[in-house]
Short mmCIF file of C-alpha atoms in Angstrom, two decimals:
data_model
loop_
_atom_site.label_atom_id
_atom_site.label_comp_id
_atom_site.label_asym_id
_atom_site.label_seq_id
_atom_site.Cartn_x
_atom_site.Cartn_y
_atom_site.Cartn_z
CA MET A 1 83.21 -12.56 32.24
CA TYR A 2 79.52 -12.83 32.07
CA SER A 3 78.79 -10.04 34.89
CA THR A 4 76.03 -8.81 32.92
CA PRO A 5 72.85 -11.42 31.85
CA TYR A 6 71.34 -11.91 28.55
CA HIS A 7 68.66 -13.37 30.13
CA THR A 8 64.81 -12.32 31.84
CA THR A 9 64.00 -15.99 32.29
CA ASP A 10 64.89 -18.24 34.71
CA LEU A 11 67.21 -20.79 33.31
CA SER A 12 66.59 -23.66 36.31
CA GLN A 13 63.66 -25.34 34.92
CA SER A 14 65.50 -25.50 31.67
CA SER A 15 67.90 -28.22 29.23
CA PHE A 16 70.65 -27.08 27.31
CA LEU A 17 72.52 -29.41 24.65
CA ILE A 18 76.43 -27.82 23.19
CA THR A 19 77.14 -29.78 21.09
CA GLY A 20 81.01 -28.73 20.52
CA GLY A 21 80.45 -27.68 23.97
CA ALA A 22 84.21 -28.58 24.89
CA GLY A 23 85.63 -25.98 21.85
CA PHE A 24 85.97 -22.88 21.61
CA ILE A 25 82.71 -20.89 21.68
CA GLY A 26 81.06 -23.41 23.33
CA SER A 27 82.81 -24.19 26.37
CA ASN A 28 82.03 -19.87 26.51
CA ILE A 29 77.71 -20.85 25.96
CA VAL A 30 78.19 -23.30 28.49
CA GLU A 31 79.41 -21.57 31.55
CA TYR A 32 77.42 -18.64 30.59
CA LEU A 33 75.05 -21.27 31.54
CA LEU A 34 76.11 -22.69 34.09
CA LYS A 35 76.69 -19.31 35.85
CA TYR A 36 72.95 -18.45 35.48
CA GLY A 37 72.00 -21.77 37.20
CA ALA A 38 70.64 -23.35 33.90
CA GLY A 39 69.11 -26.82 35.42
CA LYS A 40 70.34 -28.88 32.45
CA VAL A 41 73.58 -28.32 29.98
CA ARG A 42 74.80 -31.01 27.71
CA VAL A 43 78.13 -31.61 26.22
CA LEU A 44 77.98 -33.74 22.78
CA ASP A 45 81.89 -33.55 22.52
CA ASN A 46 84.59 -35.79 20.47
CA PHE A 47 87.59 -34.22 20.56
CA SER A 48 88.67 -33.89 18.21
CA THR A 49 89.40 -30.38 18.02
CA GLY A 50 87.97 -29.36 21.76
CA SER A 51 89.20 -29.80 24.83
CA TYR A 52 88.40 -31.66 28.31
CA VAL A 53 90.68 -28.46 29.69
CA ASN A 54 87.81 -25.74 28.11
CA ILE A 55 85.49 -27.90 30.51
CA GLU A 56 87.12 -29.28 33.20
CA GLU A 57 85.69 -26.53 35.45
CA PHE A 58 81.90 -27.58 34.69
CA LYS A 59 83.32 -31.21 35.88
CA ASN A 60 81.78 -31.45 39.60
CA ASN A 61 78.21 -29.46 38.38
CA PRO A 62 75.57 -31.06 39.62
CA ALA A 63 73.63 -29.08 36.10
CA PHE A 64 76.67 -30.34 34.14
CA GLU A 65 76.88 -33.21 31.36
CA LEU A 66 79.10 -35.09 29.07
CA LEU A 67 78.50 -37.39 26.26
CA GLU A 68 81.40 -38.10 23.88
CA GLY A 69 80.10 -38.83 20.65
CA ASP A 70 80.08 -37.68 17.44
CA ILE A 71 77.55 -35.36 15.45
CA ARG A 72 78.29 -37.64 12.83
CA ASP A 73 75.78 -40.72 14.70
CA LEU A 74 72.34 -40.21 14.11
CA GLU A 75 71.57 -41.86 17.10
CA THR A 76 74.11 -40.32 18.95
CA CYS A 77 72.49 -37.39 18.04
CA ARG A 78 69.09 -38.75 18.75
CA ARG A 79 70.58 -39.88 22.37
CA ALA A 80 72.35 -36.18 23.01
CA LEU A 81 68.40 -34.64 23.04
CA GLU A 82 66.58 -37.41 24.77
CA GLY A 83 64.81 -34.28 27.47
CA ILE A 84 66.48 -31.73 26.61
CA ASP A 85 65.11 -27.60 25.80
CA TYR A 86 67.33 -26.54 23.73
CA VAL A 87 69.70 -26.60 21.28
CA SER A 88 73.15 -23.95 20.14
CA HIS A 89 74.99 -26.44 17.30
CA GLN A 90 78.23 -25.23 18.06
CA ALA A 91 80.04 -28.76 16.28
CA ALA A 92 82.26 -28.46 13.23
CA LEU A 93 86.22 -28.50 11.88
CA GLY A 94 86.32 -24.58 11.40
CA SER A 95 89.31 -23.55 9.26
CA VAL A 96 89.38 -22.29 5.35
CA PRO A 97 93.13 -23.24 4.90
CA ARG A 98 91.80 -26.53 6.99
CA SER A 99 88.59 -27.55 3.81
CA ILE A 100 91.12 -26.90 1.03
CA ASN A 101 93.63 -29.43 2.97
CA ASP A 102 91.54 -32.50 3.16
CA PRO A 103 87.80 -31.25 2.26
CA ILE A 104 85.67 -34.30 2.26
CA ASN A 105 86.05 -34.87 6.14
CA SER A 106 84.97 -31.01 6.58
CA ASN A 107 81.64 -31.99 4.71
CA ASP A 108 80.75 -34.72 6.55
CA VAL A 109 80.95 -33.38 10.00
CA ASN A 110 79.30 -30.04 8.26
CA VAL A 111 77.25 -31.17 6.85
CA SER A 112 76.25 -35.09 7.15
CA GLY A 113 76.28 -34.27 10.73
CA PHE A 114 74.60 -31.10 10.63
CA LEU A 115 71.85 -32.91 8.86
CA ASN A 116 71.51 -35.68 11.40
CA MET A 117 71.47 -32.70 14.48
CA LEU A 118 68.97 -31.38 12.00
CA VAL A 119 66.60 -34.09 12.57
CA ALA A 120 67.43 -35.42 15.32
CA ALA A 121 66.41 -31.91 17.19
CA ARG A 122 63.11 -31.67 14.69
CA ASP A 123 61.55 -34.86 16.26
CA ALA A 124 63.23 -34.70 19.68
CA THR A 125 60.71 -31.05 19.21
CA VAL A 126 62.98 -29.16 20.64
CA LYS A 127 62.14 -25.63 21.75
CA SER A 128 64.86 -24.27 20.00
CA PHE A 129 67.85 -24.89 17.68
CA ILE A 130 70.39 -21.56 17.00
CA TYR A 131 73.23 -23.08 15.14
CA ALA A 132 76.99 -21.25 13.69
CA ALA A 133 76.43 -20.15 10.19
CA SER A 134 79.89 -18.53 9.36
CA SER A 135 80.56 -15.10 7.67
CA SER A 136 82.67 -17.26 5.10
CA THR A 137 78.89 -17.64 3.21
CA TYR A 138 79.32 -13.84 2.17
CA GLY A 139 81.90 -15.82 -0.21
CA ASP A 140 82.88 -13.03 -3.27
CA HIS A 141 80.34 -10.66 -2.65
CA PRO A 142 81.94 -7.18 -2.13
CA GLY A 143 79.51 -5.38 -1.26
CA LEU A 144 80.40 -3.75 2.84
CA PRO A 145 79.11 -4.18 5.46
CA LYS A 146 77.43 -7.02 4.25
CA MET A 147 73.94 -7.81 4.80
CA GLU A 148 71.71 -11.12 5.32
CA ASP A 149 70.19 -11.23 1.65
CA LYS A 150 73.43 -10.43 -0.38
CA ILE A 151 76.33 -13.35 -0.82
CA GLY A 152 77.97 -14.67 -3.76
CA SER A 153 80.02 -17.00 -3.82
CA PRO A 154 81.81 -19.49 -1.47
CA LEU A 155 85.49 -19.13 -1.73
CA SER A 156 86.35 -22.48 0.23
CA PRO A 157 84.97 -25.77 0.33
CA TYR A 158 83.98 -24.63 4.60
CA ALA A 159 81.77 -22.01 2.73
CA VAL A 160 80.16 -24.46 0.83
CA THR A 161 79.67 -26.43 3.56
CA LYS A 162 78.06 -23.22 5.81
CA PHE A 163 76.31 -22.55 2.77
CA VAL A 164 74.99 -25.43 2.60
CA ASN A 165 73.66 -25.81 6.29
CA GLU A 166 71.61 -22.58 5.50
CA LEU A 167 69.89 -24.28 2.83
CA TYR A 168 68.97 -27.29 5.00
CA ALA A 169 67.20 -24.85 7.45
CA LYS A 170 65.60 -23.41 5.96
CA VAL A 171 63.85 -26.48 3.51
CA PHE A 172 63.17 -28.44 6.91
CA SER A 173 61.44 -24.97 8.11
CA LYS A 174 59.25 -24.89 5.02
CA THR A 175 58.64 -28.38 4.34
CA TYR A 176 58.47 -30.23 8.42
CA ASP A 177 57.70 -26.30 10.13
CA PHE A 178 61.22 -26.33 12.10
CA HIS A 179 62.55 -23.42 12.80
CA THR A 180 65.79 -22.47 13.04
CA ILE A 181 68.01 -19.70 12.99
CA GLY A 182 71.87 -19.31 11.76
CA LEU A 183 74.01 -16.84 13.38
CA ARG A 184 76.84 -15.92 11.07
CA TYR A 185 79.57 -15.27 13.42
CA PHE A 186 82.61 -13.24 12.19
CA ASN A 187 85.45 -13.74 13.65
CA VAL A 188 84.72 -14.66 16.98
CA PHE A 189 87.98 -14.40 19.36
CA GLY A 190 88.73 -14.34 23.06
CA PRO A 191 89.65 -16.57 25.90
CA LYS A 192 89.89 -20.88 25.24
CA GLN A 193 90.74 -20.63 21.77
CA ASN A 194 93.77 -22.62 21.13
CA PRO A 195 96.82 -20.59 20.21
CA LYS A 196 98.23 -24.16 19.12
CA GLY A 197 98.02 -25.98 15.38
CA PRO A 198 98.03 -25.27 12.03
CA TYR A 199 95.10 -23.81 11.92
CA ALA A 200 94.83 -21.50 14.97
CA ALA A 201 93.55 -18.45 14.41
CA VAL A 202 94.95 -15.72 13.98
CA ILE A 203 94.74 -13.25 17.34
CA PRO A 204 95.64 -16.80 19.45
CA LEU A 205 98.58 -16.35 17.46
CA PHE A 206 99.40 -12.82 17.73
CA ILE A 207 99.01 -12.23 21.50
CA GLU A 208 101.40 -15.44 21.83
CA ALA A 209 103.82 -13.93 20.07
CA ALA A 210 103.49 -10.85 22.21
CA LEU A 211 104.04 -12.44 25.22
CA ASP A 212 106.36 -14.31 23.73
CA ASN A 213 107.74 -11.33 22.61
CA LYS A 214 108.29 -12.12 19.33
CA ALA A 215 106.91 -11.36 15.90
CA PRO A 216 104.37 -12.48 13.96
CA TYR A 217 103.70 -13.29 10.84
CA ILE A 218 101.71 -11.78 8.83
CA ASN A 219 99.70 -12.69 5.81
CA GLY A 220 98.75 -10.41 2.74
CA ASP A 221 100.84 -6.67 3.42
CA GLY A 222 98.68 -6.40 7.07
CA GLU A 223 96.09 -4.10 5.15
CA THR A 224 93.37 -7.40 5.51
CA SER A 225 90.71 -6.64 7.35
CA ARG A 226 88.45 -8.04 9.08
CA ASP A 227 85.32 -7.82 12.29
CA PHE A 228 86.36 -9.17 15.07
CA THR A 229 84.53 -10.27 17.84
CA PHE A 230 84.51 -10.53 20.59
CA VAL A 231 82.80 -14.03 22.05
CA GLU A 232 81.06 -12.82 25.31
CA ASN A 233 79.26 -11.55 22.32
CA ALA A 234 79.46 -14.47 19.96
CA VAL A 235 77.48 -15.79 23.88
CA GLN A 236 74.50 -13.63 24.44
CA ALA A 237 73.93 -13.14 20.75
CA ASN A 238 73.68 -18.17 21.48
CA VAL A 239 71.29 -17.20 24.96
CA ARG A 240 69.13 -14.14 23.55
CA ALA A 241 67.98 -16.37 20.25
CA MET A 242 67.29 -20.05 22.08
CA LEU A 243 65.67 -18.06 24.47
CA THR A 244 63.62 -15.99 21.97
CA THR A 245 60.09 -16.39 21.12
CA SER A 246 59.46 -13.91 17.94
CA VAL A 247 60.82 -17.57 15.07
CA ASN A 248 58.22 -18.28 12.79
CA LYS A 249 60.74 -18.84 10.19
CA HIS A 250 64.56 -19.74 9.54
CA GLU A 251 66.20 -16.83 9.90
CA VAL A 252 70.38 -16.06 9.82
CA VAL A 253 71.79 -12.81 11.64
CA ASN A 254 75.17 -12.14 11.45
CA ILE A 255 76.74 -11.33 14.32
CA ALA A 256 79.69 -9.78 14.71
CA PHE A 257 80.88 -6.39 16.60
CA GLY A 258 80.36 -4.09 13.84
CA GLU A 259 84.02 -2.41 12.84
CA ARG A 260 85.91 -3.08 10.74
CA THR A 261 90.15 -4.14 11.81
CA THR A 262 92.70 -4.63 9.40
CA LEU A 263 95.15 -6.70 10.81
CA ASN A 264 98.12 -4.44 10.98
CA GLN A 265 96.24 -2.70 12.90
CA LEU A 266 95.29 -5.32 14.99
CA TRP A 267 99.32 -6.50 15.87
CA ASN A 268 99.88 -2.94 16.84
CA ARG A 269 97.55 -2.84 19.37
CA ILE A 270 97.77 -6.52 21.24
CA ALA A 271 101.07 -4.96 21.11
CA ASP A 272 100.68 -2.22 22.79
CA ILE A 273 98.40 -3.90 25.11
CA ALA A 274 101.31 -6.11 25.32
CA GLY A 275 103.67 -3.12 26.33
CA ILE A 276 106.19 -4.21 23.25
CA SER A 277 107.25 -2.81 19.89
CA LEU A 278 107.52 -5.36 16.61
CA SER A 279 107.11 -5.00 13.13
CA PRO A 280 105.44 -8.84 12.10
CA GLU A 281 106.60 -10.73 9.51
CA TYR A 282 104.51 -10.71 5.69
CA ARG A 283 104.05 -13.77 3.33
CA GLU A 284 101.80 -15.33 0.92
CA GLU A 285 98.47 -14.63 1.23
CA ARG A 286 96.07 -17.78 1.67
CA LYS A 287 94.16 -19.16 -0.81
CA GLY A 288 90.27 -19.12 -0.09
CA ASP A 289 90.59 -15.40 2.31
CA VAL A 290 88.25 -12.70 1.77
CA ARG A 291 90.05 -9.35 1.34
CA HIS A 292 87.24 -7.36 3.88
CA SER A 293 84.66 -8.24 5.77
CA LEU A 294 81.91 -5.92 7.72
CA ALA A 295 78.85 -6.79 9.22
CA ASP A 296 75.76 -5.11 8.87
CA ILE A 297 74.56 -6.19 12.81
CA ASN A 298 70.70 -4.60 12.83
CA LYS A 299 68.96 -7.24 11.91
CA ALA A 300 70.01 -8.99 14.65
CA ASN A 301 69.19 -6.41 16.61
CA ALA A 302 65.46 -6.46 15.26
CA LEU A 303 65.15 -9.98 15.50
CA ILE A 304 67.03 -11.30 18.91
CA GLY A 305 67.85 -7.89 20.99
CA TYR A 306 71.64 -9.22 19.79
CA LYS A 307 73.77 -5.76 20.63
CA PRO A 308 77.22 -5.91 20.95
CA ALA A 309 78.88 -5.66 24.97
CA TYR A 310 82.22 -5.27 23.90
CA SER A 311 84.41 -3.88 21.27
CA VAL A 312 87.76 -5.23 19.95
CA LEU A 313 89.66 -3.65 22.13
CA GLU A 314 87.98 -4.48 25.30
CA GLY A 315 87.72 -7.84 24.00
CA LEU A 316 91.85 -8.01 22.73
CA SER A 317 92.87 -7.29 26.39
CA ILE A 318 90.78 -9.85 28.39
CA ALA A 319 92.26 -11.90 25.62
CA TYR A 320 95.40 -11.35 26.19
CA ASN A 321 95.31 -11.91 30.06
CA TRP A 322 93.02 -14.84 29.94
CA TYR A 323 96.12 -16.00 28.07
CA LYS A 324 98.83 -14.61 30.21
CA GLU A 325 96.93 -15.97 32.71
CA ASN A 326 96.78 -19.42 31.06
CA THR A 327 99.34 -21.03 29.54
CA VAL A 328 100.03 -23.53 31.20
CA LYS A 329 96.18 -24.21 30.44
CA VAL A 330 96.32 -23.64 26.76
CA SER A 331 100.06 -25.15 26.13
CA LEU A 332 97.98 -28.90 26.35
#
């Protein structure tokens, strides 16, 4: 992975803060930046959902720094931003079901924590602040493909928190002249995504089932569709967004591949990669889930030059092989 650079500038004189950098997407961003010689890559993480395993390979790199702390503490956020040029804010409590079961904690981290980071980054006068937004913001809007200026009502507490992030970022842009970019992720998957726990995402669960030669569970009839997005595409978006110089207001862009895949199709593709033939077991649909999702990625292309490098099938092959080779890591 990351054999192709998504930047043209020298990173050795720049410093980066990745919040949630021990998590799935965050640790992949860290990997890219260190591979291409970033001067400093600082991770802020409280390890509530992130893992030391995800960043263990970086600990001896002199450009890598780890600050264990919580974004819900403003002074921690200020300390994390000392000497930082670029911010990729990935720290959050993900998962629609988690937010339904515990909306207060999701709000504390995703809204209060986000606001702390926004205030601290504004005061630190960083060069750019990029944050993880979400396709859940589209809510019950029926239109496909999803376009950034057309959203519906949120369907879960998690969706509310991510929409509030965008509202705060927009207000900060107008009020303080502090401009940010929100990346509306569409179902990101790939290496370092944890298949364990009650809120694991569907692709690592499917791959784990395939590796164990067991039938997976599918919520609903399997015809629910998603715009699954390989993690290197998300990393590309973060790198391009952090380094762009063309943004002079708050922006949100879709980060996806631009193709719909049903859960049934997804399982069949993974089963083909694994060389197995098993029918899934179906159960009730989850509360708060949207039925179909598909992104229009034209704005991301125009604004930051985003062009997904990996298809869903290519990403699934890479992810499957990673899980197969790292069964010990993902079981920790």
